Coordinates of C-alpha atoms in Angstrom, one line a residue:
M1333 CA -18.6 -60.7 -64.8
I1334 CA -18.0 -59.4 -68.3
L1335 CA -20.2 -61.1 -70.8
P1336 CA -18.1 -62.7 -73.6
H1337 CA -19.8 -60.8 -76.4
T1338 CA -19.3 -57.4 -74.8
G1339 CA -15.8 -56.9 -76.1
R1340 CA -16.9 -57.9 -79.6
A1341 CA -19.9 -55.5 -79.5
L1342 CA -17.6 -52.6 -78.7
A1343 CA -14.7 -53.5 -80.9
D1344 CA -15.6 -51.4 -83.9
A1345 CA -17.4 -48.5 -82.1
A1346 CA -16.2 -45.2 -83.4
P1347 CA -15.0 -42.9 -80.6
V1348 CA -17.1 -39.9 -81.7
P1349 CA -20.7 -38.8 -81.1
Y1350 CA -23.0 -40.6 -83.5
W1351 CA -25.2 -37.4 -84.0
L1352 CA -22.2 -35.4 -85.2
D1353 CA -20.7 -38.2 -87.4
R1354 CA -22.9 -37.8 -90.4
P1355 CA -22.8 -36.2 -93.8
E1356 CA -25.6 -33.7 -92.9
R1357 CA -23.2 -31.9 -90.7
P1358 CA -22.8 -28.4 -92.2
D1359 CA -19.5 -26.9 -93.1
P1360 CA -18.0 -24.6 -90.5
L1361 CA -18.4 -20.9 -90.8
P1362 CA -15.3 -18.7 -90.9
P1363 CA -13.7 -17.5 -87.6
L1364 CA -13.9 -13.9 -86.5
T1365 CA -10.9 -11.7 -87.1
G1366 CA -10.5 -8.0 -86.7
A1367 CA -12.7 -5.5 -85.0
H1368 CA -16.5 -5.7 -85.1
T1369 CA -19.5 -4.1 -83.4
A1370 CA -23.0 -5.6 -82.6
D1371 CA -26.1 -4.7 -80.8
L1372 CA -26.1 -8.2 -79.2
L1373 CA -23.2 -10.6 -78.9
V1374 CA -24.0 -14.2 -78.2
I1375 CA -21.1 -16.3 -76.8
G1376 CA -21.8 -20.0 -77.3
G1377 CA -23.4 -21.7 -80.2
G1378 CA -25.3 -24.5 -78.3
Y1379 CA -29.0 -24.5 -77.9
G1380 CA -29.0 -21.6 -75.4
G1381 CA -27.1 -19.3 -77.7
L1382 CA -28.9 -20.3 -80.8
W1383 CA -32.3 -19.8 -79.2
A1384 CA -31.2 -16.4 -77.9
A1385 CA -30.0 -15.2 -81.3
L1386 CA -33.1 -16.5 -83.0
L1387 CA -35.6 -14.9 -80.5
A1388 CA -33.7 -11.6 -80.5
K1389 CA -33.9 -11.4 -84.3
Q1390 CA -37.6 -12.4 -84.3
A1391 CA -38.3 -9.6 -81.8
D1392 CA -36.3 -7.0 -83.7
P1393 CA -35.3 -7.9 -87.2
D1394 CA -33.2 -4.7 -87.5
A1395 CA -31.0 -5.7 -84.5
D1396 CA -27.4 -6.6 -85.4
V1397 CA -26.9 -10.0 -83.7
L1398 CA -23.5 -11.7 -83.8
L1399 CA -22.9 -15.2 -82.4
V1400 CA -19.5 -16.9 -81.8
D1401 CA -18.6 -20.4 -80.7
A1402 CA -15.2 -21.9 -79.8
G1403 CA -16.1 -24.9 -82.0
T1404 CA -19.0 -25.2 -84.3
C1405 CA -22.7 -24.8 -83.4
G1406 CA -23.9 -27.8 -81.6
W1407 CA -20.6 -29.6 -81.2
A1408 CA -20.7 -29.8 -77.4
A1409 CA -23.7 -30.9 -75.2
S1410 CA -26.2 -29.8 -77.8
G1411 CA -24.9 -32.4 -80.3
R1412 CA -24.1 -35.2 -77.8
N1413 CA -27.2 -35.7 -75.7
G1414 CA -30.0 -38.3 -75.8
G1415 CA -32.5 -36.1 -77.6
F1416 CA -35.1 -36.0 -74.8
C1417 CA -36.9 -32.7 -75.1
S1418 CA -38.8 -32.2 -71.9
A1419 CA -41.5 -29.7 -70.9
S1420 CA -40.0 -29.5 -67.4
L1421 CA -38.0 -26.4 -66.6
T1422 CA -37.1 -27.7 -63.1
H1423 CA -35.5 -31.1 -63.9
G1424 CA -38.6 -32.9 -63.1
L1425 CA -41.8 -32.1 -61.3
A1426 CA -40.7 -33.5 -57.9
N1427 CA -37.6 -31.2 -58.0
G1428 CA -39.8 -28.3 -58.9
V1429 CA -42.2 -28.9 -56.0
A1430 CA -39.4 -29.3 -53.6
R1431 CA -37.6 -26.1 -54.6
F1432 CA -40.3 -23.8 -55.9
P1433 CA -43.5 -24.8 -54.2
G1434 CA -45.1 -21.4 -54.5
E1435 CA -44.8 -21.2 -58.3
V1436 CA -44.4 -24.8 -59.6
A1437 CA -47.9 -24.6 -61.2
E1438 CA -46.8 -21.6 -63.2
L1439 CA -43.5 -23.2 -64.1
E1440 CA -45.4 -26.2 -65.4
R1441 CA -47.6 -24.0 -67.5
L1442 CA -44.6 -22.2 -68.9
G1443 CA -42.9 -25.5 -69.6
R1444 CA -45.8 -26.8 -71.6
E1445 CA -45.9 -23.5 -73.6
N1446 CA -42.2 -23.7 -74.1
L1447 CA -42.4 -27.3 -75.6
A1448 CA -45.3 -26.2 -77.8
A1449 CA -43.2 -23.2 -79.0
I1450 CA -40.3 -25.5 -79.8
A1451 CA -42.6 -27.7 -81.9
A1452 CA -44.0 -24.6 -83.7
T1453 CA -40.5 -23.4 -84.5
V1454 CA -39.4 -26.7 -85.9
D1455 CA -42.5 -26.6 -88.1
A1456 CA -42.2 -23.0 -89.1
Y1457 CA -38.5 -23.2 -90.1
G1458 CA -38.7 -26.7 -91.7
I1459 CA -36.2 -28.1 -89.2
D1460 CA -35.9 -31.8 -90.0
C1461 CA -34.9 -33.1 -86.5
D1462 CA -37.2 -36.1 -86.2
F1463 CA -39.4 -34.3 -83.6
E1464 CA -41.9 -36.8 -82.1
R1465 CA -44.2 -36.3 -79.1
T1466 CA -43.9 -39.9 -77.9
G1467 CA -43.5 -39.2 -74.2
E1468 CA -41.2 -40.9 -71.8
L1469 CA -41.5 -44.3 -70.1
A1470 CA -39.9 -44.5 -66.6
V1471 CA -39.3 -48.2 -65.6
A1472 CA -38.8 -49.9 -62.3
V1473 CA -36.1 -52.6 -62.3
R1474 CA -36.1 -53.2 -58.5
P1475 CA -39.3 -53.8 -56.4
Y1476 CA -38.7 -50.8 -54.2
Q1477 CA -38.9 -48.5 -57.2
L1478 CA -42.6 -49.3 -57.9
D1479 CA -43.7 -47.2 -54.9
G1480 CA -41.7 -44.3 -56.3
L1481 CA -43.4 -44.6 -59.6
A1482 CA -46.8 -44.6 -58.0
E1483 CA -46.0 -41.4 -56.0
D1484 CA -44.7 -39.7 -59.2
A1485 CA -47.8 -40.6 -61.1
E1486 CA -50.1 -39.2 -58.3
L1487 CA -48.0 -36.0 -58.2
A1488 CA -48.2 -35.6 -62.0
R1489 CA -51.9 -36.2 -62.1
G1490 CA -52.4 -33.5 -59.5
F1491 CA -50.9 -31.0 -62.1
G1492 CA -53.1 -32.4 -64.9
H1493 CA -50.5 -34.5 -66.7
D1494 CA -51.4 -37.4 -68.8
V1495 CA -49.6 -40.3 -67.1
R1496 CA -50.4 -44.0 -67.0
L1497 CA -49.1 -46.5 -64.6
L1498 CA -48.2 -49.9 -66.1
G1499 CA -47.8 -53.3 -64.5
R1500 CA -45.1 -55.8 -65.4
D1501 CA -47.0 -57.3 -68.3
E1502 CA -48.2 -53.9 -69.6
V1503 CA -44.7 -52.3 -69.6
R1504 CA -43.2 -55.3 -71.3
A1505 CA -45.9 -55.1 -73.9
E1506 CA -44.6 -51.6 -74.7
V1507 CA -40.8 -52.5 -74.5
D1508 CA -39.9 -56.1 -73.7
S1509 CA -37.1 -56.4 -71.1
P1510 CA -37.0 -59.1 -68.5
T1511 CA -35.7 -56.5 -66.0
Y1512 CA -38.9 -54.4 -66.0
L1513 CA -41.3 -54.7 -63.1
G1514 CA -43.5 -51.8 -63.9
G1515 CA -43.5 -48.4 -65.5
M1516 CA -45.0 -44.9 -65.8
W1517 CA -45.7 -43.6 -69.2
D1518 CA -45.7 -39.8 -69.2
R1519 CA -47.4 -39.2 -72.5
D1520 CA -47.5 -35.4 -72.9
R1521 CA -44.4 -33.8 -71.5
V1522 CA -41.5 -35.2 -73.5
A1523 CA -40.7 -35.2 -77.2
M1524 CA -37.9 -37.1 -78.8
L1525 CA -35.7 -35.5 -81.4
D1526 CA -32.3 -35.7 -83.2
P1527 CA -30.2 -33.2 -81.1
A1528 CA -27.6 -32.3 -83.7
K1529 CA -30.2 -31.7 -86.4
L1530 CA -32.1 -29.4 -84.1
A1531 CA -28.9 -27.4 -83.5
W1532 CA -28.1 -27.3 -87.2
G1533 CA -31.6 -26.3 -88.0
L1534 CA -31.6 -23.5 -85.5
R1535 CA -28.2 -22.3 -86.9
R1536 CA -29.7 -22.2 -90.4
A1537 CA -32.8 -20.3 -89.2
C1538 CA -30.5 -17.8 -87.5
L1539 CA -28.5 -17.3 -90.7
D1540 CA -31.6 -16.9 -92.7
L1541 CA -32.8 -14.1 -90.4
G1542 CA -29.5 -12.3 -90.7
V1543 CA -27.6 -13.4 -87.6
R1544 CA -23.9 -13.2 -88.2
I1545 CA -22.2 -16.4 -87.0
H1546 CA -18.5 -17.1 -86.6
E1547 CA -17.3 -20.5 -85.6
H1548 CA -13.9 -21.7 -84.2
T1549 CA -13.9 -18.4 -82.4
R1550 CA -13.0 -18.6 -78.7
V1551 CA -13.7 -15.6 -76.5
T1552 CA -10.8 -15.2 -74.1
G1553 CA -11.9 -12.1 -72.1
L1554 CA -14.5 -9.5 -71.5
R1555 CA -14.1 -5.9 -70.4
G1556 CA -16.6 -3.1 -70.1
D1557 CA -16.6 0.7 -70.5
A1558 CA -19.4 3.2 -70.4
A1559 CA -20.8 2.4 -73.8
A1560 CA -20.2 -1.3 -74.5
L1561 CA -18.7 -4.6 -73.6
A1562 CA -15.6 -5.7 -75.5
A1563 CA -15.0 -9.4 -76.1
S1564 CA -11.5 -10.5 -77.2
T1565 CA -11.1 -13.6 -79.3
A1566 CA -8.1 -15.8 -79.6
G1567 CA -6.0 -16.0 -82.7
G1568 CA -4.4 -19.1 -84.1
V1569 CA -1.7 -20.2 -86.5
E1570 CA -3.6 -18.9 -89.5
Q1571 CA -6.1 -16.7 -87.6
A1572 CA -5.6 -13.2 -86.3
P1573 CA -7.2 -12.3 -82.9
G1574 CA -10.4 -10.3 -83.0
V1575 CA -12.6 -8.1 -80.8
V1576 CA -16.3 -7.4 -80.7
R1577 CA -17.8 -4.4 -79.1
A1578 CA -21.4 -5.0 -78.2
R1579 CA -24.1 -3.1 -76.3
R1580 CA -25.4 -6.3 -74.8
V1581 CA -24.0 -9.8 -74.3
V1582 CA -25.6 -13.2 -73.8
L1583 CA -23.2 -15.8 -72.2
T1584 CA -24.1 -19.5 -72.7
T1585 CA -20.8 -21.4 -72.2
N1586 CA -22.4 -23.6 -69.6
A1587 CA -20.0 -26.4 -68.4
F1588 CA -16.9 -24.8 -70.0
P1589 CA -14.5 -22.6 -68.0
P1590 CA -16.6 -19.4 -67.5
L1591 CA -15.7 -15.9 -68.5
L1592 CA -17.3 -14.8 -65.2
R1593 CA -15.4 -15.8 -62.1
R1594 CA -18.6 -15.9 -60.0
L1595 CA -20.0 -18.9 -62.1
R1596 CA -17.2 -21.2 -60.9
A1597 CA -18.9 -21.5 -57.5
W1598 CA -22.2 -22.6 -58.9
V1599 CA -21.4 -24.9 -61.8
V1600 CA -19.4 -28.1 -61.9
P1601 CA -18.7 -30.0 -65.2
V1602 CA -19.7 -33.7 -65.1
Y1603 CA -19.0 -36.2 -67.8
D1604 CA -21.8 -38.3 -69.1
Y1605 CA -21.3 -41.2 -71.6
A1606 CA -23.4 -43.0 -74.2
L1607 CA -23.3 -45.8 -76.7
M1608 CA -25.2 -46.1 -80.1
T1609 CA -26.0 -49.5 -81.7
E1610 CA -26.0 -50.4 -85.3
P1611 CA -29.5 -50.3 -86.9
L1612 CA -31.6 -53.2 -85.6
T1613 CA -32.9 -55.8 -88.0
D1614 CA -36.6 -56.4 -88.3
A1615 CA -36.2 -59.6 -86.2
Q1616 CA -34.4 -57.7 -83.5
R1617 CA -37.0 -54.9 -83.4
D1618 CA -39.7 -57.6 -83.1
A1619 CA -37.9 -59.1 -80.2
I1620 CA -38.2 -55.9 -78.1
G1621 CA -41.3 -54.2 -79.4
W1622 CA -41.0 -50.5 -78.7
R1623 CA -43.6 -49.6 -81.4
N1624 CA -44.5 -46.4 -79.6
R1625 CA -40.9 -45.1 -79.7
Q1626 CA -41.0 -43.6 -76.2
G1627 CA -37.9 -42.3 -74.5
L1628 CA -37.0 -44.6 -71.6
A1629 CA -35.2 -44.2 -68.3
D1630 CA -34.9 -46.5 -65.3
T1631 CA -35.4 -45.0 -61.9
G1632 CA -32.3 -45.7 -59.9
N1633 CA -30.1 -42.9 -58.6
Q1634 CA -27.5 -44.0 -61.2
F1635 CA -30.0 -44.2 -64.0
H1636 CA -29.8 -45.1 -67.7
Y1637 CA -31.6 -43.2 -70.4
Y1638 CA -32.2 -44.8 -73.8
R1639 CA -34.2 -44.2 -77.0
I1640 CA -34.7 -45.5 -80.5
T1641 CA -33.7 -43.4 -83.5
R1642 CA -35.5 -42.9 -86.8
D1643 CA -33.3 -45.5 -88.5
G1644 CA -33.8 -48.1 -85.7
R1645 CA -30.6 -47.7 -83.6
I1646 CA -30.7 -47.7 -79.8
L1647 CA -28.9 -45.0 -77.9
F1648 CA -28.0 -46.2 -74.4
G1649 CA -26.4 -43.8 -72.0
G1650 CA -26.1 -42.5 -68.4
Y1651 CA -25.3 -44.4 -65.2
D1652 CA -21.8 -42.8 -64.6
A1653 CA -21.5 -39.1 -63.8
V1654 CA -17.8 -38.4 -63.6
Y1655 CA -16.3 -35.3 -62.1
H1656 CA -12.6 -34.5 -62.4
H1657 CA -10.7 -32.5 -59.8
G1658 CA -10.5 -28.7 -60.4
N1659 CA -13.5 -28.6 -62.8
R1660 CA -11.3 -30.2 -65.4
V1661 CA -12.6 -30.2 -69.0
A1662 CA -10.5 -31.8 -71.7
P1663 CA -11.1 -33.7 -75.0
E1664 CA -9.4 -36.9 -73.7
L1665 CA -12.0 -37.2 -70.9
E1666 CA -14.7 -37.9 -73.5
Q1667 CA -13.5 -41.5 -73.8
R1668 CA -13.7 -43.8 -70.7
P1669 CA -13.4 -47.5 -71.6
A1670 CA -14.5 -48.7 -68.1
T1671 CA -17.8 -46.8 -68.5
F1672 CA -18.4 -48.0 -72.0
T1673 CA -17.9 -51.6 -70.9
A1674 CA -20.3 -51.1 -68.0
L1675 CA -22.9 -49.5 -70.3
A1676 CA -22.6 -52.4 -72.7
E1677 CA -23.0 -54.9 -69.9
H1678 CA -26.1 -53.1 -68.7
F1679 CA -27.5 -52.9 -72.2
F1680 CA -27.2 -56.7 -72.7
T1681 CA -28.7 -57.3 -69.2
T1682 CA -31.7 -55.0 -70.2
F1683 CA -32.1 -56.7 -73.6
P1684 CA -30.6 -60.2 -73.6
Q1685 CA -32.5 -60.9 -76.8
L1686 CA -30.1 -58.4 -78.6
A1687 CA -27.0 -60.3 -77.6
D1688 CA -25.7 -60.2 -81.2
V1689 CA -26.1 -56.4 -81.6
R1690 CA -22.9 -54.4 -82.0
F1691 CA -22.2 -50.7 -81.1
S1692 CA -21.3 -48.2 -83.9
H1693 CA -20.4 -45.3 -81.7
R1694 CA -19.2 -44.5 -78.1
W1695 CA -18.7 -41.0 -76.8
G1696 CA -18.9 -38.7 -73.8
G1697 CA -19.7 -35.1 -73.1
V1698 CA -19.7 -32.6 -70.3
I1699 CA -22.9 -31.5 -68.5
D1700 CA -23.2 -28.3 -66.5
T1701 CA -24.7 -29.2 -63.2
C1702 CA -25.6 -27.2 -60.1
T1703 CA -26.9 -28.0 -56.7
R1704 CA -30.5 -27.4 -57.5
F1705 CA -30.4 -29.5 -60.8
C1706 CA -32.1 -26.8 -62.9
P1707 CA -30.9 -23.6 -64.5
F1708 CA -30.1 -20.4 -62.7
F1709 CA -29.8 -16.9 -64.2
G1710 CA -28.2 -13.6 -63.6
T1711 CA -26.6 -10.4 -65.0
A1712 CA -23.2 -8.8 -64.8
Y1713 CA -21.6 -5.6 -66.0
D1714 CA -24.4 -3.4 -64.8
G1715 CA -27.0 -5.5 -66.6
R1716 CA -25.3 -5.5 -70.0
L1717 CA -24.5 -9.2 -69.8
A1718 CA -27.0 -12.0 -69.0
Y1719 CA -26.2 -15.6 -68.4
A1720 CA -27.9 -19.0 -67.8
A1721 CA -26.3 -22.2 -66.6
G1722 CA -26.8 -25.3 -64.6
Y1723 CA -29.3 -27.2 -66.8
T1724 CA -27.9 -30.6 -65.5
G1725 CA -28.6 -32.6 -68.6
L1726 CA -32.2 -31.4 -69.2
G1727 CA -31.4 -28.5 -71.4
V1728 CA -32.8 -29.6 -74.8
G1729 CA -36.1 -27.9 -74.0
A1730 CA -35.3 -25.6 -71.1
T1731 CA -32.6 -23.7 -73.0
R1732 CA -35.3 -22.0 -75.1
F1733 CA -36.9 -20.8 -71.9
G1734 CA -33.5 -19.7 -70.6
A1735 CA -32.9 -17.7 -73.8
R1736 CA -36.2 -15.8 -73.2
V1737 CA -35.2 -15.1 -69.6
M1738 CA -31.8 -13.8 -70.6
L1739 CA -33.3 -11.4 -73.2
D1740 CA -35.8 -10.2 -70.6
L1741 CA -33.0 -9.6 -68.2
L1742 CA -31.0 -7.6 -70.8
A1743 CA -34.0 -5.5 -71.5
G1744 CA -34.0 -4.4 -67.9
T1745 CA -37.8 -4.5 -67.5
D1746 CA -40.0 -6.2 -65.0
T1747 CA -41.6 -9.2 -66.7
P1748 CA -43.5 -12.3 -65.6
L1749 CA -40.3 -14.3 -66.2
T1750 CA -37.9 -12.0 -64.3
R1751 CA -40.3 -12.1 -61.3
L1752 CA -40.0 -15.9 -60.9
A1753 CA -38.2 -17.2 -57.9
L1754 CA -36.5 -19.6 -60.3
V1755 CA -35.0 -16.6 -62.0
R1756 CA -34.3 -14.5 -59.0
G1757 CA -32.7 -17.1 -56.8
K1758 CA -29.3 -18.9 -57.0
P1759 CA -28.3 -22.5 -56.2
L1760 CA -26.2 -23.1 -53.1
P1761 CA -22.5 -22.9 -54.2
F1762 CA -20.2 -25.9 -54.3
P1763 CA -17.3 -25.7 -51.9
P1764 CA -13.8 -25.0 -53.1
E1765 CA -11.3 -27.7 -53.9
P1766 CA -10.2 -30.2 -52.5
V1767 CA -13.5 -30.3 -50.6
R1768 CA -15.5 -30.0 -53.8
A1769 CA -14.0 -33.2 -55.4
A1770 CA -14.2 -35.1 -52.1
G1771 CA -17.8 -34.2 -51.6
I1772 CA -18.8 -35.1 -55.1
H1773 CA -17.0 -38.5 -55.0
L1774 CA -18.5 -39.3 -51.6
T1775 CA -22.0 -38.4 -53.0
R1776 CA -21.5 -40.6 -56.1
W1777 CA -20.4 -43.5 -53.9
S1778 CA -23.4 -43.0 -51.6
L1779 CA -25.9 -42.9 -54.5
A1780 CA -24.5 -46.2 -55.9
R1781 CA -24.7 -47.7 -52.4
A1782 CA -28.3 -46.5 -52.1
D1783 CA -29.2 -48.3 -55.4
A1784 CA -27.7 -51.5 -54.0
R1785 CA -29.6 -51.2 -50.7
D1786 CA -33.1 -50.8 -52.1
G1787 CA -32.9 -47.0 -52.1
R1788 CA -31.9 -46.6 -48.5
R1789 CA -30.0 -43.3 -48.1
N1790 CA -27.0 -43.1 -45.8
P1791 CA -26.3 -40.3 -43.4
W1792 CA -24.4 -38.3 -46.0
L1793 CA -27.3 -38.3 -48.5
R1794 CA -29.7 -37.4 -45.7
T1795 CA -27.5 -34.5 -44.7
L1796 CA -27.5 -33.2 -48.3
D1797 CA -31.3 -33.6 -48.4
R1798 CA -31.6 -31.4 -45.3
L1799 CA -29.2 -28.8 -46.8
G1800 CA -31.0 -28.7 -50.1
L1801 CA -27.9 -29.9 -51.9
G1802 CA -27.7 -32.8 -54.3
F1803 CA -25.8 -34.6 -57.0
D1804 CA -27.4 -37.0 -59.5
S1805 CA -26.3 -38.8 -62.6

């Protein structure tokens, strides 16, 4: 049943990402035209590409680094996410233990170092992105989920993490929702930040170091010869086509149609959606608490993630993970009224004391997911191109690590990063259409059914478990 105030709450929500709909957004840089050369060409101006360009210039200030993006830096997933910057490189500790048991301790160490390096970069370059080491609070909203939280806490403590199990009264003292039965506060592995401001800050840092950036520049093809790779760019009504010849290329297009055909087997684009409220009043803030500003997530298969912003808004997203046949990606898919209505209903169920709150923004974005839920890496064109993809919604932090891996791969040397099984292996491929879409939709239905049946997994999900496949919202 739709609550009577849900429609009113959504009525004036702008159909654009809140993070990108602000005056701080920088003016776009000119598109690339004509012929250019570079030592390193970075294709994609999200976090992965920006980190790669920044790290490359830090390592070699004399290197000629050129970055291009089909839109503007941070306009896609990097400017639309919830702003959870996790130390995990494996989409959670349990997933890392299951897939990389022999090196998960090393991956956890690298992840902690990576998060510390992000914090140091934010400080060193004066990036005002509201970076806060508040941690993440996972909450149980069904009795069966309490056992899972206890298991997660025991596993985390075994790797030295600072986690605290909370009972019903304790978790509601942190954030007051009548739906909460317990929680686990992971206090050292997650920071909260403003995702668009991080992207814009990295962009500015790159420009200050001498990286050349061209926005609204879509690469349409790659070809190689003995000396370089040539990237062709599309022209427009008032834009001539261009070409860049580069000794090395970093490819970070993630969920968008790949320039390498091989990536189509490993990545599917999945749409995720979010709402942002208007700023809460003091009375509304008092009604829910949330003084420690943790990121929150409930623990169902179809989970919600939510957080509070610097100016007291609540972002509430997740639940639906929508795949469109044929890996379709299109601007009109960023709006899905049925999902926004469902999210609003879930928000008011979580916080009935906020029944008079209205939403200011509603939006969607596309996530690059793979069957192991965490990034994979590789090279092409005889080692002259490196790529990373498959972050599955946990790329705010892991993309910096991915950039380091790509630069190591391009150097062609044996390093501790390139020796990792995480880096050397690949996820199992998705089947071709129409089996791909049918399998994804069956999995989504099965996950929802498991949530409704106290977590009991049906034969289809158990089969995927045995095969090492998976699909999660």
